[in-house]
PDB file of C-alpha atoms in Angstrom:
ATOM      1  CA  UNK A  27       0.000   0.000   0.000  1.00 57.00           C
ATOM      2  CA  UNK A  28       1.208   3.575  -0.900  1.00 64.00           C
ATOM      3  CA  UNK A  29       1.954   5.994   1.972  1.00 58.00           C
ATOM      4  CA  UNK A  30      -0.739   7.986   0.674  1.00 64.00           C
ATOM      5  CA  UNK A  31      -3.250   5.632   0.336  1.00 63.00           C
ATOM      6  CA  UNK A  32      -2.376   4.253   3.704  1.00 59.00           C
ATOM      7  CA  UNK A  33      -2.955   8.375   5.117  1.00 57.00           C
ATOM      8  CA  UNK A  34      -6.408   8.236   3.345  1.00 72.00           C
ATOM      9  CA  UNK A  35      -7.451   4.597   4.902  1.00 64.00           C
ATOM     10  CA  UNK A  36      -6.782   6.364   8.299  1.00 66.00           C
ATOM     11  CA  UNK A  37      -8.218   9.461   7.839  1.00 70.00           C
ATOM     12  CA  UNK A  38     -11.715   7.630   6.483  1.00 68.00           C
ATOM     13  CA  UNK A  39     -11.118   5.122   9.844  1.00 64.00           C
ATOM     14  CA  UNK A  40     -10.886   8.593  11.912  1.00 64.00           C
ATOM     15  CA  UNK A  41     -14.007  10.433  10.263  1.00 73.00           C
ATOM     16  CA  UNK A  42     -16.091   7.182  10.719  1.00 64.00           C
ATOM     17  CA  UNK A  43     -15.277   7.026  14.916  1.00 65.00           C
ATOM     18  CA  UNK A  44     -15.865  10.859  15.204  1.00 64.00           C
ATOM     19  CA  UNK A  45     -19.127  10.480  13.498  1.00 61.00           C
ATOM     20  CA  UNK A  46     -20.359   7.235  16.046  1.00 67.00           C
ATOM     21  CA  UNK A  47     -19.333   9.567  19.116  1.00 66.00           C
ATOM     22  CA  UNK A  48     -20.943  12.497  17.749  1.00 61.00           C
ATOM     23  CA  UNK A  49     -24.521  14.194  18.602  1.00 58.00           C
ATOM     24  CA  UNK A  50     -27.559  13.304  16.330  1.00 55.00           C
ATOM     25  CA  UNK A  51     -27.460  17.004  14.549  1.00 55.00           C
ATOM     26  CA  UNK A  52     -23.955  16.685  13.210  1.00 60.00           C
ATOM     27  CA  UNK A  53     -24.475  13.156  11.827  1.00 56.00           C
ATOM     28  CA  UNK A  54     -27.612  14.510   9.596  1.00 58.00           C
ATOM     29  CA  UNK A  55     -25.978  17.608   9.038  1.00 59.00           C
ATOM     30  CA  UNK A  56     -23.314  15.062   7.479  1.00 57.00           C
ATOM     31  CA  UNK A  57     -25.072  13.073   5.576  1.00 60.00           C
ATOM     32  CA  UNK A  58     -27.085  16.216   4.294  1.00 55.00           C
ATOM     33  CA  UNK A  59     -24.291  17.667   2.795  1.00 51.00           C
ATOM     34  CA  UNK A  60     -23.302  14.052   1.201  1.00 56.00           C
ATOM     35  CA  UNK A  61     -27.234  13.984  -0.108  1.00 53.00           C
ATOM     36  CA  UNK A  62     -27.449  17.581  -1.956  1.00 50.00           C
ATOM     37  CA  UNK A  63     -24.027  18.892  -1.522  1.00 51.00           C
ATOM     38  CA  UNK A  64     -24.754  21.860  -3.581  1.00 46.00           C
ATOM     39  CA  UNK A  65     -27.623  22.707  -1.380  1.00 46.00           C
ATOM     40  CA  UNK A  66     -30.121  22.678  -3.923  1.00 37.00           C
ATOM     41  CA  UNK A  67     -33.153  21.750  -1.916  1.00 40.00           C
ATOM     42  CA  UNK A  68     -32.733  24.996   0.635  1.00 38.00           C
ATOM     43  CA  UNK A  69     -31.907  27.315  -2.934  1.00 34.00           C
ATOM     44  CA  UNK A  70     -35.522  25.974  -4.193  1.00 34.00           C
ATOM     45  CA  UNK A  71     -37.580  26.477  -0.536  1.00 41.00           C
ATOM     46  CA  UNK A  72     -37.497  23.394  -0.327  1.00 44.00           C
ATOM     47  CA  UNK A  73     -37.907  21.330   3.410  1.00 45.00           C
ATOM     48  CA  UNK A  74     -34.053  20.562   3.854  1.00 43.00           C
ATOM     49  CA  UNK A  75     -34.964  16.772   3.487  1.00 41.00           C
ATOM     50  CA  UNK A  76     -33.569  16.391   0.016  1.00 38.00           C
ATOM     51  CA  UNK A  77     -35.830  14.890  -3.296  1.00 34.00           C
ATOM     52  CA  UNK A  78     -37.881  11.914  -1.824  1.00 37.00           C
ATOM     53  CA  UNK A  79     -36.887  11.845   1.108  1.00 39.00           C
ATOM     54  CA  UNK A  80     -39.923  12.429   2.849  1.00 42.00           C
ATOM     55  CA  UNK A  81     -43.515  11.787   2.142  1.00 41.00           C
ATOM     56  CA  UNK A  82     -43.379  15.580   2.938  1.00 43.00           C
ATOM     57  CA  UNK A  83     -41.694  16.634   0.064  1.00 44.00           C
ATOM     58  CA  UNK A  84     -44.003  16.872  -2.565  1.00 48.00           C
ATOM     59  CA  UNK A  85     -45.183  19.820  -5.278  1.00 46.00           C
ATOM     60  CA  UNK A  86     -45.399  22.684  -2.971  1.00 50.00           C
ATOM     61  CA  UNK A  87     -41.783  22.258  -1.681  1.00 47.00           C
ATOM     62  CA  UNK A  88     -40.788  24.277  -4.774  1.00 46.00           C
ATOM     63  CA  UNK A  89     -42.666  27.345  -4.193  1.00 54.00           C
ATOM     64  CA  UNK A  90     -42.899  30.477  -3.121  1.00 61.00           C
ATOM     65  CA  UNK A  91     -46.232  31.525  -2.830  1.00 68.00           C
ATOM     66  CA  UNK A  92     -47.702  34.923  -4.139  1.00 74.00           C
ATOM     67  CA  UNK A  93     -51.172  36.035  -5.498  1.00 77.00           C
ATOM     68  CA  UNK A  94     -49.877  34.809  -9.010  1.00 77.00           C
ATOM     69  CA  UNK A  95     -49.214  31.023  -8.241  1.00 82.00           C
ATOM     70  CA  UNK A  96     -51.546  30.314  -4.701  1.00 86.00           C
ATOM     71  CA  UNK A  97     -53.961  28.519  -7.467  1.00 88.00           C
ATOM     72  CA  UNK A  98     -51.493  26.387  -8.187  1.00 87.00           C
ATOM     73  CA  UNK A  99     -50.636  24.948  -4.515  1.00 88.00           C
ATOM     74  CA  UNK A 100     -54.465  24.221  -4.179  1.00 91.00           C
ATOM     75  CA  UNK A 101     -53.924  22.599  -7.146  1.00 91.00           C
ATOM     76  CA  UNK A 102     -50.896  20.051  -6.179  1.00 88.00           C
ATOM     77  CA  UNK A 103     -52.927  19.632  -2.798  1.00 90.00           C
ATOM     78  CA  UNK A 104     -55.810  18.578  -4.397  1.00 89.00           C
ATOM     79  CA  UNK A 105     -54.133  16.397  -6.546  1.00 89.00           C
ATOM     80  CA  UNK A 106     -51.747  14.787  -3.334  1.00 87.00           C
ATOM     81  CA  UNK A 107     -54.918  13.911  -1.105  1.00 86.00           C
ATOM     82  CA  UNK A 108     -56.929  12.188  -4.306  1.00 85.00           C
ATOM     83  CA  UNK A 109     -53.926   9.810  -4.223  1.00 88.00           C
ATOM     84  CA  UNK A 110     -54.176   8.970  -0.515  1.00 87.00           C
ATOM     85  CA  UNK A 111     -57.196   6.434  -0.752  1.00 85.00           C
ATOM     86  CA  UNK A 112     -58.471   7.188   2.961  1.00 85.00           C
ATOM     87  CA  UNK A 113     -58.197  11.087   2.049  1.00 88.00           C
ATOM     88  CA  UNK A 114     -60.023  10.575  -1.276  1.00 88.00           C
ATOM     89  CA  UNK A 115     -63.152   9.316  -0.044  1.00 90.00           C
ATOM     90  CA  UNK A 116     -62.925  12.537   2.077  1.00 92.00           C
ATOM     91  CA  UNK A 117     -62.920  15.397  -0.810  1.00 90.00           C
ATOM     92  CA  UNK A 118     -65.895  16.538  -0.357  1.00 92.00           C
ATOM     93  CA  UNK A 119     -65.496  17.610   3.468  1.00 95.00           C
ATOM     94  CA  UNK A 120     -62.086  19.157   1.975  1.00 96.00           C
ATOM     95  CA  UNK A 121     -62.987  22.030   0.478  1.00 96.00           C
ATOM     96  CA  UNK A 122     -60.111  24.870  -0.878  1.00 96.00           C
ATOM     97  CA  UNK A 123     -60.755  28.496  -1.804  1.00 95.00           C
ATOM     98  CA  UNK A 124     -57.815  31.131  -2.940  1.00 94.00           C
ATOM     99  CA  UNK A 125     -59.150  34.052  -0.847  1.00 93.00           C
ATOM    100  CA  UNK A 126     -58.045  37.715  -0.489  1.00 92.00           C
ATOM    101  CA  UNK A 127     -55.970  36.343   2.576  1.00 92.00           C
ATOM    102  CA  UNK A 128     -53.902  33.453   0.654  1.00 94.00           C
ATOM    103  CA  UNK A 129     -55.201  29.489   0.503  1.00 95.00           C
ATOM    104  CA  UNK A 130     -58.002  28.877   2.563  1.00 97.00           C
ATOM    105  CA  UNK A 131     -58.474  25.063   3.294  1.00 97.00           C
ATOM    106  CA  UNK A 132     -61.283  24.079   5.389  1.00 98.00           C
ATOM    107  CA  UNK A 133     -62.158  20.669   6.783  1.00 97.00           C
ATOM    108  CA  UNK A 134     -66.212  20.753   7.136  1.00 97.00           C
ATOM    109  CA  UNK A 135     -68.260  18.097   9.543  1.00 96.00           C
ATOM    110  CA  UNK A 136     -70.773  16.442   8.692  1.00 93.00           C
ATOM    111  CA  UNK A 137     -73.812  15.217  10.973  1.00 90.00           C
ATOM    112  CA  UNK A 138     -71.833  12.214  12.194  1.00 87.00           C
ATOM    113  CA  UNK A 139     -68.540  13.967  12.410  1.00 88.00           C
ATOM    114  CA  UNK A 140     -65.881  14.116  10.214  1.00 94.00           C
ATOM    115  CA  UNK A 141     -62.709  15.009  11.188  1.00 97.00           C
ATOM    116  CA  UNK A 142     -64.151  15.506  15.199  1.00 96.00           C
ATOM    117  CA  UNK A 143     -66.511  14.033  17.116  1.00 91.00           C
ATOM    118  CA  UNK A 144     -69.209  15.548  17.886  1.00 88.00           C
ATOM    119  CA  UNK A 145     -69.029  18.130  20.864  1.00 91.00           C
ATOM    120  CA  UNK A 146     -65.206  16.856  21.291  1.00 94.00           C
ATOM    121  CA  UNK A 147     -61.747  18.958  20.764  1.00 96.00           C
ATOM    122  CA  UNK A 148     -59.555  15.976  19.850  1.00 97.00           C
ATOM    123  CA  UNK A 149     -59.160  14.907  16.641  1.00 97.00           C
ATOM    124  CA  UNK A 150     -60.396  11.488  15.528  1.00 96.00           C
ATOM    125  CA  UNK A 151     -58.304   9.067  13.043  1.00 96.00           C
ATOM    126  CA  UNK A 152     -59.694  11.000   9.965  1.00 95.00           C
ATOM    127  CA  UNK A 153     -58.795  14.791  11.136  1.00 96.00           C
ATOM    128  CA  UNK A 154     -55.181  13.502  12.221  1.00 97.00           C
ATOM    129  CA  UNK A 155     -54.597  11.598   9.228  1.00 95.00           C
ATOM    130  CA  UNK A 156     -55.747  14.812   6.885  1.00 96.00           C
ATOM    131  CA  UNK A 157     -53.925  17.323   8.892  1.00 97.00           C
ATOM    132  CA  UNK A 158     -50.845  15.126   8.777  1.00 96.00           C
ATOM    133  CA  UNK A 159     -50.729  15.022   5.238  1.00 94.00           C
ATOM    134  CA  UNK A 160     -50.965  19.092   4.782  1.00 95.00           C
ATOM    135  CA  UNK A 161     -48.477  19.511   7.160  1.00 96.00           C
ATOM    136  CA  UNK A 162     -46.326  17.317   5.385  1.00 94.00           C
ATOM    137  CA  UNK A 163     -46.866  19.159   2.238  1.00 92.00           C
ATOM    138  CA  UNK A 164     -47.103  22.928   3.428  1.00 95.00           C
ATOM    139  CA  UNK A 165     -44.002  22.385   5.500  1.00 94.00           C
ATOM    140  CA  UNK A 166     -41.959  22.752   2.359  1.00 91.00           C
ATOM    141  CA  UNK A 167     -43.008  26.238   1.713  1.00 92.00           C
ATOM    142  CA  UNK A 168     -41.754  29.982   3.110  1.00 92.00           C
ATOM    143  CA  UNK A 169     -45.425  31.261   3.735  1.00 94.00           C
ATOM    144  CA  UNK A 170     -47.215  31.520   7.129  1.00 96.00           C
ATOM    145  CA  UNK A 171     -50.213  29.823   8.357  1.00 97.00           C
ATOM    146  CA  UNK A 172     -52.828  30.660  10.475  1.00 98.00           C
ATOM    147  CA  UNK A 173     -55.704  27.963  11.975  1.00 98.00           C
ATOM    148  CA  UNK A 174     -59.070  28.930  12.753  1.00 98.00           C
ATOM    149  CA  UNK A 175     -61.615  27.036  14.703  1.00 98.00           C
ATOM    150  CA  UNK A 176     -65.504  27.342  13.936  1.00 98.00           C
ATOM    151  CA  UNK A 177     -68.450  25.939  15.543  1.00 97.00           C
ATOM    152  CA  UNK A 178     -72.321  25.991  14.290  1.00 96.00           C
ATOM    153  CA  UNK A 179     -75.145  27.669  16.472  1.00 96.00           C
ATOM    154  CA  UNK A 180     -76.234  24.658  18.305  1.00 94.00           C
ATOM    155  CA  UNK A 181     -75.850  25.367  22.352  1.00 92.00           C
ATOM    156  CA  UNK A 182     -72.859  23.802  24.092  1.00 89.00           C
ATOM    157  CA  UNK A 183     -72.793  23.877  27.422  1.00 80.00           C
ATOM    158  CA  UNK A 184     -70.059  21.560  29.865  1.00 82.00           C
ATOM    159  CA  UNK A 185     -68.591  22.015  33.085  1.00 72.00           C
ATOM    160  CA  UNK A 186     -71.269  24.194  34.467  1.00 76.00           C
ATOM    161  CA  UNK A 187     -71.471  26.263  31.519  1.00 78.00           C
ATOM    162  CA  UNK A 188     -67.740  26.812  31.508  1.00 88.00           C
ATOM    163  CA  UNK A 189     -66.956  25.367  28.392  1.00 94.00           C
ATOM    164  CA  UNK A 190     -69.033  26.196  25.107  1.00 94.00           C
ATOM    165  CA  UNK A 191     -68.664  26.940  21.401  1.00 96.00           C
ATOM    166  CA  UNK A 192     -66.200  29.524  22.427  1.00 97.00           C
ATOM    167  CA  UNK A 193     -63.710  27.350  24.474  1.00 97.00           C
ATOM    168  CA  UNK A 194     -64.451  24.194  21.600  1.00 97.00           C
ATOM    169  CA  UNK A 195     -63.594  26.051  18.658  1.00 98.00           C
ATOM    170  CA  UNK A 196     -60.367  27.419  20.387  1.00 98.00           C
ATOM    171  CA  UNK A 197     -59.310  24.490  21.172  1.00 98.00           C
ATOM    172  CA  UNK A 198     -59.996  22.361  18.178  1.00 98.00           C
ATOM    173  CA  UNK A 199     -57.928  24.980  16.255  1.00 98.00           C
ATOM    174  CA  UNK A 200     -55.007  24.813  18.826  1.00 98.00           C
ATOM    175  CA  UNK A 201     -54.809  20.766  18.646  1.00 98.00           C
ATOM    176  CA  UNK A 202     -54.945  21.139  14.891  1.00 98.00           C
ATOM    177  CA  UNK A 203     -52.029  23.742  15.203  1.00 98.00           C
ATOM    178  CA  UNK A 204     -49.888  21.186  17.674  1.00 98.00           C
ATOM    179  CA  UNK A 205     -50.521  17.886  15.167  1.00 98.00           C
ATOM    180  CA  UNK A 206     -49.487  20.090  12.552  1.00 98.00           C
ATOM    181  CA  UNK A 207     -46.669  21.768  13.799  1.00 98.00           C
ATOM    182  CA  UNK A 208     -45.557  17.976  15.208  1.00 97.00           C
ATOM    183  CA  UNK A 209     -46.124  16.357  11.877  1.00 97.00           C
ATOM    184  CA  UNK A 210     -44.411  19.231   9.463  1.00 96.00           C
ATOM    185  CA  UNK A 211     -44.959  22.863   9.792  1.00 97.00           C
ATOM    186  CA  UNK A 212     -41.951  24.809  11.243  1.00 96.00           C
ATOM    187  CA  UNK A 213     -42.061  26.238  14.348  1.00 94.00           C
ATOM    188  CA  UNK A 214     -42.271  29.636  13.549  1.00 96.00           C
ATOM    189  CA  UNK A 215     -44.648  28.998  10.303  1.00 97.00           C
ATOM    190  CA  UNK A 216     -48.020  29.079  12.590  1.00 98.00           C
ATOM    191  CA  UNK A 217     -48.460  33.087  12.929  1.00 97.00           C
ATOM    192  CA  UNK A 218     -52.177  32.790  14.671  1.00 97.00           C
ATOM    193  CA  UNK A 219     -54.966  30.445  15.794  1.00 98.00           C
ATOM    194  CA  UNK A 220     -58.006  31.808  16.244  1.00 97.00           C
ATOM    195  CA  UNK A 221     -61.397  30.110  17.506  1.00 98.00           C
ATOM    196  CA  UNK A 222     -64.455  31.930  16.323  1.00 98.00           C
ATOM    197  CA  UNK A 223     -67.775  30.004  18.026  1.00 97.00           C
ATOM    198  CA  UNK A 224     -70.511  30.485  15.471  1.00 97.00           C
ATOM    199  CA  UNK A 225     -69.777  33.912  14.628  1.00 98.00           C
ATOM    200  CA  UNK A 226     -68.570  32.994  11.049  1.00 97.00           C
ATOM    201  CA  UNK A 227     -70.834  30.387   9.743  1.00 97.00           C
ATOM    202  CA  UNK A 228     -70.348  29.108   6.412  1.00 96.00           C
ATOM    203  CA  UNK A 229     -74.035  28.592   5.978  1.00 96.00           C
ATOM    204  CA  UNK A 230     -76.006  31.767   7.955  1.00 96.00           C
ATOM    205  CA  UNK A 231     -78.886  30.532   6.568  1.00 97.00           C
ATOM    206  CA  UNK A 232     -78.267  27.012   8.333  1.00 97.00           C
ATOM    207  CA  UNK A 233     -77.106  27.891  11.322  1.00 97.00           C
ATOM    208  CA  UNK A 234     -76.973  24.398  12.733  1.00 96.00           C
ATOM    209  CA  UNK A 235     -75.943  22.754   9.247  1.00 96.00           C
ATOM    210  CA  UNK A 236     -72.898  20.644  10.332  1.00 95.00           C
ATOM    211  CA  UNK A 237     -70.795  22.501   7.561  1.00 95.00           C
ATOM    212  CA  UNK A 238     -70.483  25.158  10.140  1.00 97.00           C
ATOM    213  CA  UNK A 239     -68.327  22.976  12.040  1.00 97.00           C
ATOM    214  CA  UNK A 240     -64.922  23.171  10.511  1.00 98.00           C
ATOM    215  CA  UNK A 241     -61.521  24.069  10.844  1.00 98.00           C
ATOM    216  CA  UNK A 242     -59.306  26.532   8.553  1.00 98.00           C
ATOM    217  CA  UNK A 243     -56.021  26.522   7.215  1.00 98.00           C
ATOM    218  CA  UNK A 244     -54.845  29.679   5.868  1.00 97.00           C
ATOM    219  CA  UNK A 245     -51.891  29.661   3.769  1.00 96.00           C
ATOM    220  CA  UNK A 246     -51.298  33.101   3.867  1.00 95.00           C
ATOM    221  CA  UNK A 247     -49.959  35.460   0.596  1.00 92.00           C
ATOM    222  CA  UNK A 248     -46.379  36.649   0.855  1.00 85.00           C
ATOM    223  CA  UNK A 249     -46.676  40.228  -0.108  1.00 71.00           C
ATOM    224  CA  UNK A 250     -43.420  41.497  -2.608  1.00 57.00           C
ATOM    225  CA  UNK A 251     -41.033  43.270  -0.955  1.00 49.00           C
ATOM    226  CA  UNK A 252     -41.520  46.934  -1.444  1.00 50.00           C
ATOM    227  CA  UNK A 253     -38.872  48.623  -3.796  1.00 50.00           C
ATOM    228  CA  UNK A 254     -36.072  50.635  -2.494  1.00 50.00           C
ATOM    229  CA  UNK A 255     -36.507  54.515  -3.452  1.00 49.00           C
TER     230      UNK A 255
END
């Protein structure tokens, strides 16, 4: 063996026992650099988890949203639950709308309870399942979110009358914000959650209509930067 091929072996034999004795971050830092060492994936807003990596990464890594491409992210999310079969038969309690405040994507009840049960804060197999999977994909992009909470008109009184619509729609909002935010969504990407009671109903003619019942992500706009004078 030639001196400098012997140098090499050792060096490799060194690198490999400083990376078993070193701390979790520094190992995937490592092997992030060995995956996309041109950093391609942060240059594109991408998640940092490289191309298939993650069920996360997925068509809205690549953007940036604005007013001039939202329609397309409610496009690729469309298009990603129809190919999770338990999401699918779900579509029509899915329902998005591009909005003057960005991507508004709303999971609606139904009589029997959708994504809740009925009268209940924590989310059942369907809600976690559905929030999961747009976590996973709006993880990958720079915009903020915001999570409201929404009730219909139908009296809810617990605890002595301590806990209504009020304290139920906060709350289902703020365990949708935690999944999410466990299963995806940076820390800092959730800017508000808000729990409205029945003071926004989708259907004010129906007050009690189970549609009421819903929770909204907002994928809000990022504004351009204003131009230096």
């Amino acid at each position: 063996m030639a001196y400098a091929d012997f140098v090499t072996a050792m060096m490799s034999l060194f690198i490999v026992l400083w990376l078993m004795n070193s701390s979790k971050p520094i190992k995937e830092a490592v092997a992030g650099y060995f995956k996309d060492p041109a950093g391609t994936t942060k240059l594109t807003g991408g998640n940092g988890k490289g191309p298939g990596e993650s069920p996360g990464a997925g068509p809205a890594d690549a953007l940036t949203l604005s007013k001039d491409n939202m329609a397309k992210l409610k496009d690729d999310l469309q298009s990603a639950i129809h190919k999770i079969e338990d999401l699918n038969k779900l579509k029509n309690q899915i329902e998005m709308t591009v909005t003057s405040e960005g991507l508004r994507i709303e999971l609606l009840e139904s009589a029997k309870g959708t994504f809740f049960d009925s009268g209940s804060p924590e989310l059942n197999d369907s809600g976690k399942e559905t929030l999961i999977a747009l976590a996973k994909q709006l993880g990958g992009v720079p915009n903020k979110i915001s999570i409201e909470g929404h009730t219909d008109s139908r009296p809810l009184q617990r605890h002595g009358g301590e806990y209504g619509n009020w304290e139920l729609s906060v709350d289902r909002a703020n365990n949708a914000r935690r999944l999410m935010q466990e299963n995806g969504l940076r820390p800092d990407q959730v800017t508000q959650v808000r729990g409205y009671a029945d003071q926004k109903l989708r259907t004010p003619s129906a007050p009690d209509d189970p549609s009421n019942r819903r929770i909204s992500v907002i994928v809000q706009y990022i504004e351009d930067a204003p131009e230096k004078k």
